XYZ file of C-alpha atoms in Angstrom:
155
model
C -24.663 11.276 -2.920
C -21.411 10.395 -5.100
C -20.382 7.224 -6.086
C -17.235 5.796 -4.121
C -16.790 3.342 -6.999
C -17.293 6.261 -9.696
C -14.330 8.065 -7.635
C -12.261 5.109 -7.427
C -12.465 4.214 -10.852
C -11.336 7.726 -12.046
C -8.274 8.105 -9.521
C -7.205 4.623 -11.034
C -7.429 5.975 -13.991
C -4.864 8.913 -13.511
C -2.753 6.210 -12.021
C -2.614 3.835 -14.412
C 0.718 5.458 -15.807
C 2.590 6.164 -12.782
C 4.160 4.954 -10.337
C 1.827 6.141 -7.636
C -0.727 4.179 -6.050
C -4.293 4.343 -4.018
C -4.172 4.068 -0.642
C -8.162 4.710 0.717
C -10.596 7.196 -0.454
C -13.442 8.723 1.416
C -16.572 9.526 0.570
C -18.765 11.097 4.180
C -22.387 11.796 3.273
C -22.827 15.252 3.208
C -20.344 14.607 -0.445
C -17.072 15.530 1.137
C -14.224 13.470 -1.194
C -10.794 12.820 0.597
C -8.245 10.793 -1.744
C -5.160 9.132 -0.243
C -1.742 8.738 -2.654
C 1.550 7.289 -1.494
C 4.426 6.555 -3.245
C 7.765 4.596 -2.661
C 9.760 8.412 -2.930
C 7.098 10.592 -1.315
C 4.421 12.427 -2.874
C 4.638 16.066 -4.736
C 2.352 18.579 -3.999
C 2.328 19.245 -7.590
C 1.182 15.328 -8.570
C -1.761 15.563 -5.905
C -2.924 19.282 -7.376
C -3.032 17.314 -11.038
C -4.891 14.437 -8.944
C -7.358 16.642 -7.592
C -7.866 18.889 -11.427
C -8.851 15.176 -13.460
C -11.324 14.226 -10.630
C -13.044 17.571 -11.020
C -12.958 17.013 -14.631
C -14.510 13.583 -14.310
C -16.788 14.734 -11.672
C -19.948 16.347 -13.113
C -20.744 19.432 -10.840
C -24.026 20.648 -11.591
C -25.534 16.633 -10.539
C -23.590 16.785 -7.194
C -22.189 19.604 -5.140
C -19.074 18.574 -3.575
C -15.445 19.060 -1.599
C -12.569 17.422 -3.265
C -9.111 16.676 -0.817
C -6.294 15.031 -2.229
C -3.433 14.446 -0.202
C -0.799 11.998 0.823
C -0.527 9.146 3.124
C 1.278 10.993 5.908
C 4.799 9.693 7.528
C 3.475 8.580 10.653
C 0.366 7.375 9.742
C -0.461 3.657 10.030
C -0.109 1.325 7.174
C -3.089 0.571 5.080
C -2.074 -0.848 1.948
C 0.141 -3.564 1.545
C 2.027 -1.838 -0.894
C 2.718 0.782 1.950
C 4.716 -2.365 3.818
C 6.253 -3.420 0.148
C 7.821 0.304 0.105
C 9.240 0.062 3.565
C 11.035 -3.029 3.293
C 14.763 -2.645 5.518
C 12.945 0.523 7.161
C 12.460 0.567 10.577
C 8.289 -0.181 11.542
C 6.499 0.226 14.548
C 3.473 -2.387 15.059
C 0.922 -2.708 17.393
C -0.942 -6.216 18.107
C -4.425 -6.412 18.874
C -3.810 -7.971 22.641
C -1.791 -4.254 22.763
C 1.400 -5.227 22.224
C 4.134 -3.195 20.670
C 7.335 -4.062 18.661
C 9.886 -2.199 17.462
C 11.872 -3.522 14.769
C 13.076 -3.379 10.855
C 10.326 -4.942 7.940
C 11.942 -8.132 6.166
C 9.447 -9.560 4.383
C 5.916 -9.014 3.014
C 3.391 -11.563 1.866
C -0.268 -11.816 1.034
C -0.780 -12.967 4.566
C 1.067 -10.764 6.578
C 4.731 -9.721 7.469
C 7.991 -10.171 9.226
C 10.009 -7.569 11.236
C 13.520 -8.126 13.072
C 12.782 -7.643 16.220
C 15.915 -7.353 18.484
C 14.480 -9.385 22.062
C 16.455 -10.506 25.352
C 16.939 -14.070 24.903
C 19.089 -15.758 27.731
C 20.279 -19.176 26.289
C 20.208 -22.302 28.154
C 23.400 -22.156 30.541
C 24.015 -19.028 30.780
C 23.618 -16.532 33.689
C 21.985 -13.566 32.620
C 19.990 -12.661 28.866
C 21.672 -10.748 25.797
C 19.572 -8.960 22.576
C 19.348 -10.523 20.047
C 17.784 -10.403 16.606
C 14.405 -12.356 16.883
C 12.268 -12.674 13.488
C 8.755 -11.901 13.987
C 5.616 -13.167 12.039
C 2.516 -10.659 11.741
C -0.146 -11.678 10.050
C -2.539 -8.461 9.097
C -5.506 -8.996 10.643
C -3.951 -9.707 14.057
C -2.026 -5.849 14.026
C -4.034 -2.908 15.248
C -1.422 -0.206 13.156
C 2.017 -1.103 11.654
C 3.234 2.577 10.457
C 7.230 3.791 9.528
C 8.919 4.424 12.717
C 10.678 7.905 13.068
C 13.562 7.752 14.762
C 15.394 11.031 15.823
C 19.115 11.238 17.152
């Protein structure tokens, strides 16, 4: 079986002088390697092909037969690493907490512990007859979130 750490090491060599970053590496029991990368401005197919060739040049097919797939983190896919949160600051996102609540808003801040979103909520000020919509900042710890993903809005 292909060693995931070896693949990660090879990928990190290729990433060293680039603005791309690693999102995930998955190596299945039957040696199917799936490498997912991302970039603030999107991922080019040519770069995926270049990374694929680089990985193949560093792994020995005579030792292990494997299948290799290199791709980008999909636009509508959940964020998997902090850097994905960072490149989407100021963007609309959707978050679902582990207890099932969904929130849509603007990602405003990212830290080691979690992130903050501005969410439009109905708030009834004291003494007011009815609630009105206001932007409220909500903080989330990564471990209390089931997913967060870029929110694609179609007008």
